[in-house]
Amino acid sequence: MKKRLVLWIVVSLFIAGGVSLLASTHPDGYEKTGEQLGFIDRATSYLHSPLPDYAIPGVHSWLSTSLAGILGVAITFVLFLLLGKMAGKRR
C-alpha cells in the first residue's frame, strides 16, 4: 500500500510540475470583469498569497511556475495528511 501511495505522490508532483507550465497567462473571469468595469484598481485582498500569480518570488523563469505547481501539490498533500491523522485519532 505504501509503494502505491508513494507512486501516486511522485506522479502528482511530476504532473504538477509539467502541467503548471501550460497555465494561461490571461486573467481569470473575475479579474477580467474587474478590468473591463474599471474597479480592479480598488480591489483589496484580505489574505496574503504565498505564491502570487502561480510563481515563486525571486525566481524568474519557467522554473518558478513549475516549482509553484509542485509546492502547491506538496502543501495540499501535507494538509490533507494531517487532517486525516487528526480525524483518525477521534475514533
Short mmCIF file of N, CA and C in Angstrom, two decimals:
data_model
loop_
_atom_site.label_atom_id
_atom_site.label_comp_id
_atom_site.label_asym_id
_atom_site.label_seq_id
_atom_site.Cartn_x
_atom_site.Cartn_y
_atom_site.Cartn_z
N MET A 1 0.82 -1.19 0.00
CA MET A 1 0.00 0.00 0.00
C MET A 1 0.87 1.26 0.00
N LYS A 2 1.97 1.26 0.77
CA LYS A 2 2.82 2.44 0.82
C LYS A 2 3.51 2.70 -0.51
N LYS A 3 3.88 1.65 -1.22
CA LYS A 3 4.52 1.82 -2.52
C LYS A 3 3.57 2.51 -3.49
N ARG A 4 2.31 2.12 -3.42
CA ARG A 4 1.30 2.70 -4.29
C ARG A 4 1.10 4.18 -3.96
N LEU A 5 1.08 4.52 -2.69
CA LEU A 5 0.92 5.90 -2.25
C LEU A 5 2.10 6.75 -2.72
N VAL A 6 3.30 6.24 -2.56
CA VAL A 6 4.50 6.97 -2.99
C VAL A 6 4.46 7.17 -4.51
N LEU A 7 4.04 6.16 -5.24
CA LEU A 7 3.94 6.26 -6.69
C LEU A 7 2.97 7.38 -7.08
N TRP A 8 1.81 7.43 -6.44
CA TRP A 8 0.82 8.47 -6.76
C TRP A 8 1.33 9.85 -6.38
N ILE A 9 2.06 9.96 -5.30
CA ILE A 9 2.63 11.26 -4.92
C ILE A 9 3.64 11.71 -5.97
N VAL A 10 4.51 10.82 -6.38
CA VAL A 10 5.52 11.16 -7.40
C VAL A 10 4.85 11.54 -8.71
N VAL A 11 3.84 10.78 -9.13
CA VAL A 11 3.12 11.09 -10.36
C VAL A 11 2.44 12.45 -10.25
N SER A 12 1.82 12.74 -9.10
CA SER A 12 1.15 14.02 -8.90
C SER A 12 2.13 15.18 -8.96
N LEU A 13 3.27 15.03 -8.33
CA LEU A 13 4.28 16.09 -8.36
C LEU A 13 4.83 16.30 -9.76
N PHE A 14 5.02 15.21 -10.50
CA PHE A 14 5.50 15.31 -11.87
C PHE A 14 4.49 16.03 -12.76
N ILE A 15 3.22 15.65 -12.61
CA ILE A 15 2.16 16.30 -13.40
C ILE A 15 2.05 17.78 -13.02
N ALA A 16 2.11 18.08 -11.73
CA ALA A 16 2.01 19.48 -11.29
C ALA A 16 3.14 20.31 -11.85
N GLY A 17 4.33 19.76 -11.86
CA GLY A 17 5.48 20.49 -12.38
C GLY A 17 5.39 20.73 -13.87
N GLY A 18 4.80 19.79 -14.60
CA GLY A 18 4.68 19.94 -16.05
C GLY A 18 3.45 20.69 -16.49
N VAL A 19 2.31 20.36 -15.92
CA VAL A 19 1.05 20.98 -16.34
C VAL A 19 1.00 22.45 -15.93
N SER A 20 1.65 22.80 -14.85
CA SER A 20 1.64 24.21 -14.43
C SER A 20 2.28 25.11 -15.49
N LEU A 21 3.14 24.55 -16.31
CA LEU A 21 3.74 25.34 -17.39
C LEU A 21 2.74 25.68 -18.48
N LEU A 22 1.62 24.96 -18.52
CA LEU A 22 0.59 25.20 -19.53
C LEU A 22 -0.49 26.16 -19.04
N ALA A 23 -0.35 26.67 -17.82
CA ALA A 23 -1.36 27.57 -17.26
C ALA A 23 -1.45 28.84 -18.11
N SER A 24 -2.65 29.35 -18.23
CA SER A 24 -2.89 30.55 -19.03
C SER A 24 -2.29 31.79 -18.37
N THR A 25 -1.74 32.66 -19.18
CA THR A 25 -1.22 33.93 -18.67
C THR A 25 -2.29 35.01 -18.69
N HIS A 26 -3.47 34.68 -19.23
CA HIS A 26 -4.57 35.63 -19.28
C HIS A 26 -5.29 35.66 -17.93
N PRO A 27 -5.88 36.81 -17.57
CA PRO A 27 -6.58 36.89 -16.28
C PRO A 27 -7.82 36.00 -16.26
N ASP A 28 -8.20 35.56 -15.06
CA ASP A 28 -9.41 34.75 -14.94
C ASP A 28 -10.64 35.63 -15.12
N GLY A 29 -11.82 35.03 -15.08
CA GLY A 29 -13.06 35.76 -15.33
C GLY A 29 -13.31 36.91 -14.39
N TYR A 30 -13.06 36.71 -13.11
CA TYR A 30 -13.28 37.78 -12.13
C TYR A 30 -12.34 38.96 -12.37
N GLU A 31 -11.08 38.65 -12.64
CA GLU A 31 -10.09 39.70 -12.87
C GLU A 31 -10.40 40.45 -14.16
N LYS A 32 -10.78 39.73 -15.19
CA LYS A 32 -11.09 40.36 -16.48
C LYS A 32 -12.31 41.27 -16.35
N THR A 33 -13.32 40.82 -15.63
CA THR A 33 -14.51 41.64 -15.43
C THR A 33 -14.16 42.90 -14.65
N GLY A 34 -13.33 42.76 -13.63
CA GLY A 34 -12.89 43.92 -12.87
C GLY A 34 -12.15 44.93 -13.72
N GLU A 35 -11.33 44.42 -14.64
CA GLU A 35 -10.61 45.31 -15.55
C GLU A 35 -11.57 46.02 -16.50
N GLN A 36 -12.54 45.27 -17.05
CA GLN A 36 -13.49 45.84 -18.00
C GLN A 36 -14.41 46.87 -17.36
N LEU A 37 -14.81 46.62 -16.12
CA LEU A 37 -15.72 47.55 -15.44
C LEU A 37 -14.98 48.65 -14.68
N GLY A 38 -13.66 48.57 -14.63
CA GLY A 38 -12.86 49.64 -14.07
C GLY A 38 -12.70 49.65 -12.56
N PHE A 39 -13.00 48.56 -11.88
CA PHE A 39 -12.82 48.56 -10.42
C PHE A 39 -11.70 47.66 -9.94
N ILE A 40 -10.87 47.18 -10.85
CA ILE A 40 -9.77 46.30 -10.46
C ILE A 40 -8.74 47.04 -9.61
N ASP A 41 -8.59 48.35 -9.84
CA ASP A 41 -7.61 49.14 -9.08
C ASP A 41 -8.03 49.32 -7.63
N ARG A 42 -9.32 49.20 -7.34
CA ARG A 42 -9.80 49.36 -5.96
C ARG A 42 -9.95 48.03 -5.24
N ALA A 43 -9.60 46.95 -5.90
CA ALA A 43 -9.73 45.62 -5.30
C ALA A 43 -8.77 45.48 -4.12
N THR A 44 -9.23 44.82 -3.08
CA THR A 44 -8.38 44.57 -1.93
C THR A 44 -8.28 43.07 -1.67
N SER A 45 -7.24 42.69 -1.01
CA SER A 45 -7.04 41.29 -0.66
C SER A 45 -6.91 41.19 0.85
N TYR A 46 -7.65 40.29 1.43
CA TYR A 46 -7.62 40.13 2.88
C TYR A 46 -6.57 39.13 3.33
N LEU A 47 -6.15 38.28 2.41
CA LEU A 47 -5.13 37.28 2.72
C LEU A 47 -3.93 37.46 1.80
N HIS A 48 -2.77 37.23 2.32
CA HIS A 48 -1.54 37.29 1.52
C HIS A 48 -1.35 35.96 0.80
N SER A 49 -1.07 36.01 -0.47
CA SER A 49 -0.84 34.79 -1.25
C SER A 49 0.61 34.36 -1.13
N PRO A 50 0.86 33.12 -0.73
CA PRO A 50 2.25 32.66 -0.64
C PRO A 50 2.90 32.49 -2.01
N LEU A 51 2.09 32.24 -3.04
CA LEU A 51 2.60 32.06 -4.40
C LEU A 51 1.82 32.97 -5.35
N PRO A 52 2.07 34.27 -5.33
CA PRO A 52 1.30 35.19 -6.18
C PRO A 52 1.50 34.90 -7.66
N ASP A 53 0.39 34.89 -8.39
CA ASP A 53 0.41 34.63 -9.84
C ASP A 53 1.09 33.31 -10.19
N TYR A 54 0.96 32.32 -9.33
CA TYR A 54 1.50 30.98 -9.55
C TYR A 54 3.00 31.02 -9.85
N ALA A 55 3.71 31.82 -9.08
CA ALA A 55 5.15 31.94 -9.26
C ALA A 55 5.81 32.07 -7.89
N ILE A 56 7.06 31.70 -7.83
CA ILE A 56 7.83 31.84 -6.60
C ILE A 56 8.60 33.15 -6.68
N PRO A 57 8.36 34.07 -5.75
CA PRO A 57 9.06 35.36 -5.78
C PRO A 57 10.58 35.18 -5.77
N GLY A 58 11.24 35.90 -6.62
CA GLY A 58 12.70 35.83 -6.68
C GLY A 58 13.23 34.87 -7.73
N VAL A 59 12.40 33.97 -8.22
CA VAL A 59 12.81 33.03 -9.27
C VAL A 59 12.13 33.47 -10.55
N HIS A 60 12.92 33.87 -11.55
CA HIS A 60 12.36 34.44 -12.77
C HIS A 60 12.63 33.54 -13.97
N SER A 61 11.80 32.56 -14.17
CA SER A 61 11.89 31.70 -15.36
C SER A 61 10.74 30.72 -15.31
N TRP A 62 10.73 29.81 -16.26
CA TRP A 62 9.70 28.77 -16.28
C TRP A 62 9.80 27.90 -15.03
N LEU A 63 10.98 27.85 -14.44
CA LEU A 63 11.19 27.05 -13.24
C LEU A 63 10.32 27.54 -12.08
N SER A 64 10.08 28.84 -12.02
CA SER A 64 9.27 29.42 -10.97
C SER A 64 7.84 28.87 -11.00
N THR A 65 7.25 28.84 -12.18
CA THR A 65 5.89 28.32 -12.33
C THR A 65 5.83 26.83 -12.02
N SER A 66 6.80 26.10 -12.50
CA SER A 66 6.85 24.66 -12.25
C SER A 66 7.01 24.35 -10.76
N LEU A 67 7.91 25.07 -10.10
CA LEU A 67 8.11 24.87 -8.67
C LEU A 67 6.86 25.26 -7.87
N ALA A 68 6.17 26.30 -8.31
CA ALA A 68 4.93 26.70 -7.63
C ALA A 68 3.88 25.60 -7.72
N GLY A 69 3.78 24.95 -8.87
CA GLY A 69 2.85 23.82 -9.02
C GLY A 69 3.22 22.66 -8.11
N ILE A 70 4.49 22.33 -8.08
CA ILE A 70 4.97 21.23 -7.23
C ILE A 70 4.75 21.56 -5.76
N LEU A 71 5.07 22.79 -5.37
CA LEU A 71 4.90 23.21 -3.98
C LEU A 71 3.43 23.21 -3.58
N GLY A 72 2.57 23.63 -4.49
CA GLY A 72 1.13 23.61 -4.21
C GLY A 72 0.60 22.21 -3.96
N VAL A 73 1.02 21.25 -4.77
CA VAL A 73 0.61 19.86 -4.57
C VAL A 73 1.17 19.32 -3.26
N ALA A 74 2.42 19.63 -2.96
CA ALA A 74 3.04 19.14 -1.72
C ALA A 74 2.33 19.71 -0.49
N ILE A 75 2.02 20.99 -0.51
CA ILE A 75 1.32 21.62 0.62
C ILE A 75 -0.06 21.00 0.80
N THR A 76 -0.78 20.82 -0.31
CA THR A 76 -2.11 20.21 -0.24
C THR A 76 -2.03 18.80 0.32
N PHE A 77 -1.05 18.02 -0.11
CA PHE A 77 -0.90 16.66 0.39
C PHE A 77 -0.65 16.64 1.89
N VAL A 78 0.27 17.50 2.34
CA VAL A 78 0.61 17.53 3.77
C VAL A 78 -0.61 17.96 4.60
N LEU A 79 -1.34 18.97 4.13
CA LEU A 79 -2.53 19.41 4.87
C LEU A 79 -3.57 18.30 5.01
N PHE A 80 -3.83 17.60 3.91
CA PHE A 80 -4.82 16.53 3.98
C PHE A 80 -4.31 15.32 4.76
N LEU A 81 -3.02 15.08 4.73
CA LEU A 81 -2.44 14.02 5.54
C LEU A 81 -2.64 14.32 7.02
N LEU A 82 -2.38 15.57 7.41
CA LEU A 82 -2.57 15.97 8.81
C LEU A 82 -4.04 15.92 9.21
N LEU A 83 -4.92 16.38 8.33
CA LEU A 83 -6.36 16.31 8.62
C LEU A 83 -6.82 14.86 8.78
N GLY A 84 -6.30 13.99 7.94
CA GLY A 84 -6.65 12.57 8.04
C GLY A 84 -6.16 11.95 9.34
N LYS A 85 -4.97 12.32 9.76
CA LYS A 85 -4.46 11.79 11.03
C LYS A 85 -5.27 12.30 12.21
N MET A 86 -5.67 13.58 12.15
CA MET A 86 -6.48 14.15 13.23
C MET A 86 -7.85 13.48 13.26
N ALA A 87 -8.43 13.22 12.11
CA ALA A 87 -9.74 12.58 12.06
C ALA A 87 -9.63 11.13 12.55
N GLY A 88 -8.52 10.47 12.24
CA GLY A 88 -8.32 9.08 12.68
C GLY A 88 -8.16 8.97 14.19
N LYS A 89 -7.62 10.00 14.82
CA LYS A 89 -7.44 9.97 16.28
C LYS A 89 -8.76 10.11 17.01
N ARG A 90 -9.74 10.72 16.40
CA ARG A 90 -11.03 10.92 17.06
C ARG A 90 -11.80 9.63 17.23
N ARG A 91 -11.51 8.64 16.44
CA ARG A 91 -12.27 7.38 16.51
C ARG A 91 -11.85 6.60 17.67
#
